[in-house]
Short mmCIF file of C-alpha atoms and ligand atoms in Angstrom, two decimals:
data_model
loop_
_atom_site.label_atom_id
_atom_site.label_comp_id
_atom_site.label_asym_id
_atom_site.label_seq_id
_atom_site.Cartn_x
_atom_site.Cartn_y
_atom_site.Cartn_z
CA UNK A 35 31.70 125.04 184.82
CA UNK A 36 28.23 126.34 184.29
CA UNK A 37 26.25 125.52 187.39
CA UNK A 38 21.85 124.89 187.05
CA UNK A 39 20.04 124.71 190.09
CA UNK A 40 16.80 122.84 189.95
CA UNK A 41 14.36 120.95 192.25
CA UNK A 42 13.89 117.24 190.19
CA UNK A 43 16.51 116.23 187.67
CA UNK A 44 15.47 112.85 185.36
CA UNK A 45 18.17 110.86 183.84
CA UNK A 46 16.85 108.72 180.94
CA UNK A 47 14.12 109.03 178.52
CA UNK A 48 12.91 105.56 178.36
CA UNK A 49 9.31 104.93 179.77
CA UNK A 50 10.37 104.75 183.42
CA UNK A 51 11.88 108.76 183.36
CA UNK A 52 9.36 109.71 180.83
CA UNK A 53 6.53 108.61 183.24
CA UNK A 54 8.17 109.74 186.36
CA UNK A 55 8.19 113.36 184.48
CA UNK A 56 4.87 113.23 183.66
CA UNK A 57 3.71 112.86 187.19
CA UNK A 58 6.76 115.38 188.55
CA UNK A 59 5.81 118.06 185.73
CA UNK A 60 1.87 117.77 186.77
CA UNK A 61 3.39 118.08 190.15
CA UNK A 62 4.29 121.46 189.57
CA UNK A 63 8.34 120.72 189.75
CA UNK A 64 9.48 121.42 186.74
CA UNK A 65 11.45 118.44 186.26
CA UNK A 66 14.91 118.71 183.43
CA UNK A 67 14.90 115.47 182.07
CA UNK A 68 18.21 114.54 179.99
CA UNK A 69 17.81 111.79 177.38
CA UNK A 70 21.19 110.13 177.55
CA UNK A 71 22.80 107.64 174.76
CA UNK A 72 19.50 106.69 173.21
CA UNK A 73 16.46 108.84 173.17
CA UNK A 74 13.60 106.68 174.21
CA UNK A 75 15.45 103.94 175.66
CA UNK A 76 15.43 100.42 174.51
CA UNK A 77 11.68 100.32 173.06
CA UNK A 78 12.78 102.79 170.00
CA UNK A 79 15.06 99.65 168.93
CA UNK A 80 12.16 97.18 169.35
CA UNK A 81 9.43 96.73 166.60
CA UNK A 82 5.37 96.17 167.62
CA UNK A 83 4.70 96.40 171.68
CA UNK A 84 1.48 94.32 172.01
CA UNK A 85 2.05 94.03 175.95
CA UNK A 86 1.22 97.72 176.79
CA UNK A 87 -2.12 98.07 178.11
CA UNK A 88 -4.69 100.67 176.26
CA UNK A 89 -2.74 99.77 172.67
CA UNK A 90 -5.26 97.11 171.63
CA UNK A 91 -3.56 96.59 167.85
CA UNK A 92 -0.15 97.46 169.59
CA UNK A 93 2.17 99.72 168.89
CA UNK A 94 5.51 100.19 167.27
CA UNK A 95 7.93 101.04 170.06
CA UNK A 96 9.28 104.31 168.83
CA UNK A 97 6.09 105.62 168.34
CA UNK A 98 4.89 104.96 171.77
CA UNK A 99 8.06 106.43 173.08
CA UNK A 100 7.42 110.30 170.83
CA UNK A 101 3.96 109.92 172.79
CA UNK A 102 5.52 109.59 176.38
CA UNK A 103 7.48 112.21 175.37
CA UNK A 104 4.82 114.34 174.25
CA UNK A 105 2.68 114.20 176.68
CA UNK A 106 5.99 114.80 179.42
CA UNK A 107 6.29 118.41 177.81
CA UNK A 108 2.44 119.20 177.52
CA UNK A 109 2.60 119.67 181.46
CA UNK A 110 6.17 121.55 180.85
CA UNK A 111 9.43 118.95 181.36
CA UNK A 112 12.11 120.44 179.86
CA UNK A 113 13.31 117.73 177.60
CA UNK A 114 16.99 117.82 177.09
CA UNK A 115 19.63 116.34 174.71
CA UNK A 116 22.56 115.19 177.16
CA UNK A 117 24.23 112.23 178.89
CA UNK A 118 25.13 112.46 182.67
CA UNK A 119 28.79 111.44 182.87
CA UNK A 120 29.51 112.04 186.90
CA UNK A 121 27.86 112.21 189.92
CA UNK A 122 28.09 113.87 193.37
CA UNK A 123 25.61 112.41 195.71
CA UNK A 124 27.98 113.26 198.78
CA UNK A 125 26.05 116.39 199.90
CA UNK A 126 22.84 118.29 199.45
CA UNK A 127 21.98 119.27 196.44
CA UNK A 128 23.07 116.56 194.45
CA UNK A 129 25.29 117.43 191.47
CA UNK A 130 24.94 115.40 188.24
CA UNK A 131 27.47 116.32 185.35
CA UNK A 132 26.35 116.76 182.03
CA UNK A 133 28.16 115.83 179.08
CA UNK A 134 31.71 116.96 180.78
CA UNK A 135 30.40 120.42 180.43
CA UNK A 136 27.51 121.13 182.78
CA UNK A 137 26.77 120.81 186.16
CA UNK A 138 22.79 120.48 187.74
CA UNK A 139 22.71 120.76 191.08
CA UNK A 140 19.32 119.22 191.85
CA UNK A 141 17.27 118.69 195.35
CA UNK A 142 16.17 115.44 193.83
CA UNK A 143 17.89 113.23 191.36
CA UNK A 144 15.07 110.55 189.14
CA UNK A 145 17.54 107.96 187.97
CA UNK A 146 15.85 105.76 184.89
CA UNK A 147 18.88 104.95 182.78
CA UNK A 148 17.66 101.73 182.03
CA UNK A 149 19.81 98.68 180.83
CA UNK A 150 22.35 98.00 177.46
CA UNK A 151 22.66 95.06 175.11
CA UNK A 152 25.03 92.62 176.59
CA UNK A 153 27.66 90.97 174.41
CA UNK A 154 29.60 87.60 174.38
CA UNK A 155 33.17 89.03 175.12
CA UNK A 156 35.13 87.57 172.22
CA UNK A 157 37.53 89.17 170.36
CA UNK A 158 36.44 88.62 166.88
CA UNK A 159 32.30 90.02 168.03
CA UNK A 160 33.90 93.23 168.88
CA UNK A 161 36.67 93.57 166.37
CA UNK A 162 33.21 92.77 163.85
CA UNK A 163 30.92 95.18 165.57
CA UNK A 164 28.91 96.72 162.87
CA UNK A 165 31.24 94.79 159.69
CA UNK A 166 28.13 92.37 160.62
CA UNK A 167 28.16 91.77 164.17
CA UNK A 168 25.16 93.14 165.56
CA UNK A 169 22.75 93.51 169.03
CA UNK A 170 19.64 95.41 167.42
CA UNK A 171 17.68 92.76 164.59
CA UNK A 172 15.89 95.56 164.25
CA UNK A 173 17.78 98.38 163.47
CA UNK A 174 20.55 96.65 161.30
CA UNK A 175 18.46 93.37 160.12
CA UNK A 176 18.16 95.04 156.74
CA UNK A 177 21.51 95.30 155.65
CA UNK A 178 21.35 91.25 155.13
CA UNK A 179 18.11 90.81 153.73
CA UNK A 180 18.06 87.35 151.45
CA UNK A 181 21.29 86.07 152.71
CA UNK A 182 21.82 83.69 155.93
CA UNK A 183 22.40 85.22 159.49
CA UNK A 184 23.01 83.69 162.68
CA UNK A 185 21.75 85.01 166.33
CA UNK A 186 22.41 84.30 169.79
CA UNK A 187 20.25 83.92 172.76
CA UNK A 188 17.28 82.13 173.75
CA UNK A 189 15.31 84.73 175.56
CA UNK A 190 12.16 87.13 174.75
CA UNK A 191 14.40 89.55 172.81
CA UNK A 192 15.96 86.31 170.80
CA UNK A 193 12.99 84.84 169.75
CA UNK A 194 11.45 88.43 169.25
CA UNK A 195 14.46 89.13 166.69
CA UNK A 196 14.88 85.97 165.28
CA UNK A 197 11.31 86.52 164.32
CA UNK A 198 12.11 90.02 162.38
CA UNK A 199 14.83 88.45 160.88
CA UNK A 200 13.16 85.60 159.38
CA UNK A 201 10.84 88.05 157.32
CA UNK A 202 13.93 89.52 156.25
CA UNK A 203 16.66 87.36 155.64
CA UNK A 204 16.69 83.55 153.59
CA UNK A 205 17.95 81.56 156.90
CA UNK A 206 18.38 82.24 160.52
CA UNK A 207 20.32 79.95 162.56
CA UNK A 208 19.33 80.60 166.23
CA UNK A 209 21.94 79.25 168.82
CA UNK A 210 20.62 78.06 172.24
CA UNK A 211 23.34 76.90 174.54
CA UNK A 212 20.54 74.68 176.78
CA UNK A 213 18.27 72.37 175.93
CA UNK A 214 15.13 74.70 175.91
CA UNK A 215 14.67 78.36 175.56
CA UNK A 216 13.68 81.14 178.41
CA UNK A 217 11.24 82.71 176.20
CA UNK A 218 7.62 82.78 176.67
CA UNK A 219 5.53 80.26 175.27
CA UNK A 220 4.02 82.24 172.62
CA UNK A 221 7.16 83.53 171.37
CA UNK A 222 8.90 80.02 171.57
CA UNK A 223 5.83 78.65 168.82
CA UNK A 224 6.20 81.87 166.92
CA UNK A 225 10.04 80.76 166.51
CA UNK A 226 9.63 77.03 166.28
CA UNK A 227 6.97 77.99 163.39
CA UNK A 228 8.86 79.81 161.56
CA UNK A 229 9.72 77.77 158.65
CA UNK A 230 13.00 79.44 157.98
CA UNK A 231 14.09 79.34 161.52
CA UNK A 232 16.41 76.77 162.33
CA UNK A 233 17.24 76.21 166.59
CA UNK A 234 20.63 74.44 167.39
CA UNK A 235 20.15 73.08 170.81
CA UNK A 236 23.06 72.98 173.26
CA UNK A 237 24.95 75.50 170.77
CA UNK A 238 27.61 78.02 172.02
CA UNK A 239 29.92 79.94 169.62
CA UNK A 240 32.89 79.08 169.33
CA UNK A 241 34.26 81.60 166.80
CA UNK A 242 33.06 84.88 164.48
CA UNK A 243 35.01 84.12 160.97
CA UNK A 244 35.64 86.78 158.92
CA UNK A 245 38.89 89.47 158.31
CA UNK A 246 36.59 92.81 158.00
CA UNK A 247 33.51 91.52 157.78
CA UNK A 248 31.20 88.62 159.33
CA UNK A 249 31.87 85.38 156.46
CA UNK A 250 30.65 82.24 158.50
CA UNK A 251 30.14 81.31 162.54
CA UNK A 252 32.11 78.06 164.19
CA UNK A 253 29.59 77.02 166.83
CA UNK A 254 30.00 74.11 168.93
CA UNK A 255 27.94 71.57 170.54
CA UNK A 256 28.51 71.37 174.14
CA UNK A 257 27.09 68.02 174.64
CA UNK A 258 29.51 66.44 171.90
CA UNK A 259 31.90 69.45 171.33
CA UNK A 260 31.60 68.73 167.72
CA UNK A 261 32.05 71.92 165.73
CA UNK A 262 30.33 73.09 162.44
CA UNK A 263 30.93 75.98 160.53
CA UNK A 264 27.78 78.02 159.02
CA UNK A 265 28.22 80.39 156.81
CA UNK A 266 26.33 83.73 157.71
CA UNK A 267 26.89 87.79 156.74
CA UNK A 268 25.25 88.77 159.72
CA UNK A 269 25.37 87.63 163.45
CA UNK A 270 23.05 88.99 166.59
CA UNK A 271 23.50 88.83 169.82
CA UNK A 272 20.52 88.79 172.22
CA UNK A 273 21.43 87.54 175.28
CA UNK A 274 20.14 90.02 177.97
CA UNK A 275 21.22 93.39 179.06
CA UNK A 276 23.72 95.04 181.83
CA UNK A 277 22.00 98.62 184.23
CA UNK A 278 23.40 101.81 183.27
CA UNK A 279 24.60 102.07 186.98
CA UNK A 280 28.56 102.65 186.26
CA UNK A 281 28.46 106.51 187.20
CA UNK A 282 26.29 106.07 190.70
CA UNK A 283 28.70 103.25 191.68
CA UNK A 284 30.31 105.06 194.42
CA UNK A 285 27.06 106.17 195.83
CA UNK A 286 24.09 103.62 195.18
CA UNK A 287 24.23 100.44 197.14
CA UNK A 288 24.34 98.00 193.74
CA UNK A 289 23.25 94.36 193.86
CA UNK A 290 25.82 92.06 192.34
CA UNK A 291 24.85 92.44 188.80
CA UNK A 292 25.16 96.14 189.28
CA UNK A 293 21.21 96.63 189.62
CA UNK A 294 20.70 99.92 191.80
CA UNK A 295 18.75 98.53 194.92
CA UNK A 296 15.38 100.97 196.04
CA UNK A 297 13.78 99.98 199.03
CA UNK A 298 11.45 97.29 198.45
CA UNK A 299 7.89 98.52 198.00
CA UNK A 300 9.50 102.62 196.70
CA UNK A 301 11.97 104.01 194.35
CA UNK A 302 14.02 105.63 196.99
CA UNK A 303 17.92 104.60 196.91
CA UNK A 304 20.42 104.64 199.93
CA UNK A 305 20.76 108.60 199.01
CA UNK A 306 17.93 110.89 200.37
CA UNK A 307 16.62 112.83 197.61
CA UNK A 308 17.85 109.92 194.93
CA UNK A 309 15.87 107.85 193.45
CA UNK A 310 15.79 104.85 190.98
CA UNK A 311 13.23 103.66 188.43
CA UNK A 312 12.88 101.35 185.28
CA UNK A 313 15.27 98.96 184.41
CA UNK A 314 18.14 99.97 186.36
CA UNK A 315 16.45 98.75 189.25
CA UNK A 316 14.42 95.91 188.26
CA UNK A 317 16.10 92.63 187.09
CA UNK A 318 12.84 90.52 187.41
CA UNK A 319 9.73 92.44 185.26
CA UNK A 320 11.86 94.96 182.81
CA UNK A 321 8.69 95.35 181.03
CA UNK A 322 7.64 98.98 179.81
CA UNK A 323 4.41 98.82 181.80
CA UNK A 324 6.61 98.08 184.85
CA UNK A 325 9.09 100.75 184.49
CA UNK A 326 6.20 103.09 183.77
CA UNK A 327 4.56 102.21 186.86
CA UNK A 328 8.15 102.51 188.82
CA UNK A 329 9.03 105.67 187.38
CA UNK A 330 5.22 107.08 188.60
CA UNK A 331 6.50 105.25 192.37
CA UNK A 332 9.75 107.58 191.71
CA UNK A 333 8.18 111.15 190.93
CA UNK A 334 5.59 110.88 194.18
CA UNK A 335 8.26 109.78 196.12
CA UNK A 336 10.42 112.28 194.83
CA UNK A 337 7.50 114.94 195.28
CA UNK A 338 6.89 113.73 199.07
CA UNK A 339 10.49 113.90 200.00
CA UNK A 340 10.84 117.71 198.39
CA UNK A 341 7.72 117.98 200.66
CA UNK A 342 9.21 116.68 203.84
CA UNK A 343 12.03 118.92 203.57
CA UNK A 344 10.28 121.77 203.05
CA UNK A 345 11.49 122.49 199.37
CA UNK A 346 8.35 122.62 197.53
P1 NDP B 158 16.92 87.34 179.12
O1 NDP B 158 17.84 87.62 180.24
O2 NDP B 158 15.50 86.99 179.40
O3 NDP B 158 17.50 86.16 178.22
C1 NDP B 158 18.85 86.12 177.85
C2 NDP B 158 19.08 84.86 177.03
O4 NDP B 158 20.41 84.87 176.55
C3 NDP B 158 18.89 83.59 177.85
O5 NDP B 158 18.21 82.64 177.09
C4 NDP B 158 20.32 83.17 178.14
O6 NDP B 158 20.47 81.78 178.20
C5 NDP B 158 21.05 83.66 176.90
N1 NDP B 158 22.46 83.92 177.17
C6 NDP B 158 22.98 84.72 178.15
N2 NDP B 158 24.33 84.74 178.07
C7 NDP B 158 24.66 83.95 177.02
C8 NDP B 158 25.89 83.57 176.44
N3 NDP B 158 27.05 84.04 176.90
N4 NDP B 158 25.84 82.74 175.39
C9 NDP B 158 24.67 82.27 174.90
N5 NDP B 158 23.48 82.59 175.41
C10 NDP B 158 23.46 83.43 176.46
O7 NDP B 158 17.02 88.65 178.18
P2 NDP B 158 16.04 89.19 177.07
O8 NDP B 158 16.74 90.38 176.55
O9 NDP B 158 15.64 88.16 176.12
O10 NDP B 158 14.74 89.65 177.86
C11 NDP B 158 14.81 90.58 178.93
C12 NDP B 158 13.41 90.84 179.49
O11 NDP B 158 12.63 91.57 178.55
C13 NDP B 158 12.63 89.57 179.80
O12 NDP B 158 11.89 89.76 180.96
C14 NDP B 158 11.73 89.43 178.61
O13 NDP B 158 10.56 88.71 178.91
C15 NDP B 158 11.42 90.87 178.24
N6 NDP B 158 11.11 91.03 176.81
C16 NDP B 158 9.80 90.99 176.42
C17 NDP B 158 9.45 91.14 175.10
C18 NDP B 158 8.03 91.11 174.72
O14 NDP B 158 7.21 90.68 175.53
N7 NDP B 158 7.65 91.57 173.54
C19 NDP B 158 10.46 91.33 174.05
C20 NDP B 158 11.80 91.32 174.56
C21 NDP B 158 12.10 91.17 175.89
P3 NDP B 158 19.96 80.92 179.46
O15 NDP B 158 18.47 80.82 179.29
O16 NDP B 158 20.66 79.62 179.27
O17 NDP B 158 20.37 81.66 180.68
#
């Protein structure tokens, strides 16, 4: 297997590795940084980012992202198509495989691989995955523009989408299994404003109907356990995501959700010369600013530890 040697490997491309790249290439360690499954991480599946300081009329999220990214190679990061698919954290210098194919052996590993959609485990959501079953509004809220869709979730991302989709689509039917929504305030009004926007309190699903393609949803009270059936072509989920933490499992100390745990206050991991940023690591803020500012904590740490040992 092809073997690269090099002093600060970044796994991820969302704005936690992009920022920790900017601050390791300005460093002068000449940081590989491998985008994984989805270039730009989650913001290049969001729409307008009106949270992110110094964007005073916001900015769409994939835009923002192609600007991290920019500005990561003006100071020289090697920006790489690739996914790491094993680790070796067992000895000095870490080995990360890429793609099955390609091994880095790096003095210090940047971890930022972020967080996935979650789904709801039934059989009919995944056997309907992408016949209308959905957990991006915004990438596949198109395909059902005028006709009724149903989503799932009652958090930032739920409202956020069941926003988009309203614009979009004649009816959506937004499930919330409590009594009130997590969302923020402002993005609760935006929803409960929304003419077109209809919020079934208390509402689980209890069923995805359709053979090949999404027809109706059975969703059930749990206060009564009265069931209805709506009919809907499309149904989103948007009920939180899981870390990309699978592949440092056997390494990283992992909280019970699978979150890698840094020592509070620093990126650093359990593993000298490993490090974690972004949303892999945070299950309170996951906001881009935060990640940002975690993957900046990562690269001087990184950069300090390289120091200590003499390696740069
Ligand atoms: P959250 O974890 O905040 O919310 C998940 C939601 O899904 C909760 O309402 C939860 O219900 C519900 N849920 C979980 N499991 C199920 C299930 N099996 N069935 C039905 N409902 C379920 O995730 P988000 O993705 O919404 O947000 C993540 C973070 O990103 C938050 O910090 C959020 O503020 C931020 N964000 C900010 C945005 C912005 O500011 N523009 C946009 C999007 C996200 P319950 O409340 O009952 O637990």
């Amino acid at each position: 297997m092809e073997i690269e040697k090099v002093k600060c490997l970044i796994i991820g491309s969302g704005p936690a590795g992009y920022t920790a790249a900017i601050y390791a290439s300005r460093a002068g360690l000449n940081p590989i940084l491998y985008q994984g499954l989805q270039p730009g991480g989650q913001l290049t599946i969001t729409n307008d980012v009106e949270n992110y300081p110094g964007y005073p009329e916001g900015v769409m999220g994939p835009e923002m992202m192609e600007d991290f990214k920019k500005q990561a190679e003006r100071f020289g990061t090697d920006v790489r198509y690739g996914i790491a698919t094993s680790v070796d954290f067992s000895s000095q210098p870490h080995k990360v495989v890429i793609d099955d194919q390609k091994t880095i052996e790096a003095d210090t590993v940047i971890i930022s691989t972020g967080a996935s959609a979650k789904w709801l485990g039934m059989e009919s959501e995944s056997r309907l995955n992408g016949s209308g079953v959905s957990a991006c509004a915004v990438c596949d809220g198109f395909f059902y523009r005028g006709q009724d869709v149903v989503i799932v979730g009652a958090g930032d991302t739920a409202a956020e989408e069941a926003t988009y989709l309203s614009n979009l689509c004649s009816k959506v039917y937004m499930l919330v299994r409590r009594d009130e929504m997590r969302a923020s305030t402002i993005m609760q009004e935006r929803v409960l404003n929304t003419k077109n926007i209809e919020v079934l309190w208390n509402t689980v699903t209890d069923e995805i109907l359709g053979e090949h393609a999404v027809e109706a949803v059975r969703v059930k009270n749990v206060l009564t356990n009265e069931t209805r059936e709506i009919p809907a072509k499309g149904f989103f989920v948007a009920i939180g995501h899981k870390p990309n933490s699978d592949i440092f499992a056997e390494y990283l100390n992992l909280d019970e959700n699978g979150y890698i745990r840094t020592i509070p206050g620093t990126a650093k991991t359990n593993i000298d010369g490993v490090f974690a940023c972004g949303d892999v690591q945070d299950f309170t803020y996951r906001q881009a600013v935060t990640a940002a500012g975690s993957g900046c904590m990562a690269a001087l740490d990184a950069e300090r530890y390289l120091a200590s040992k003499g390696l740069h």
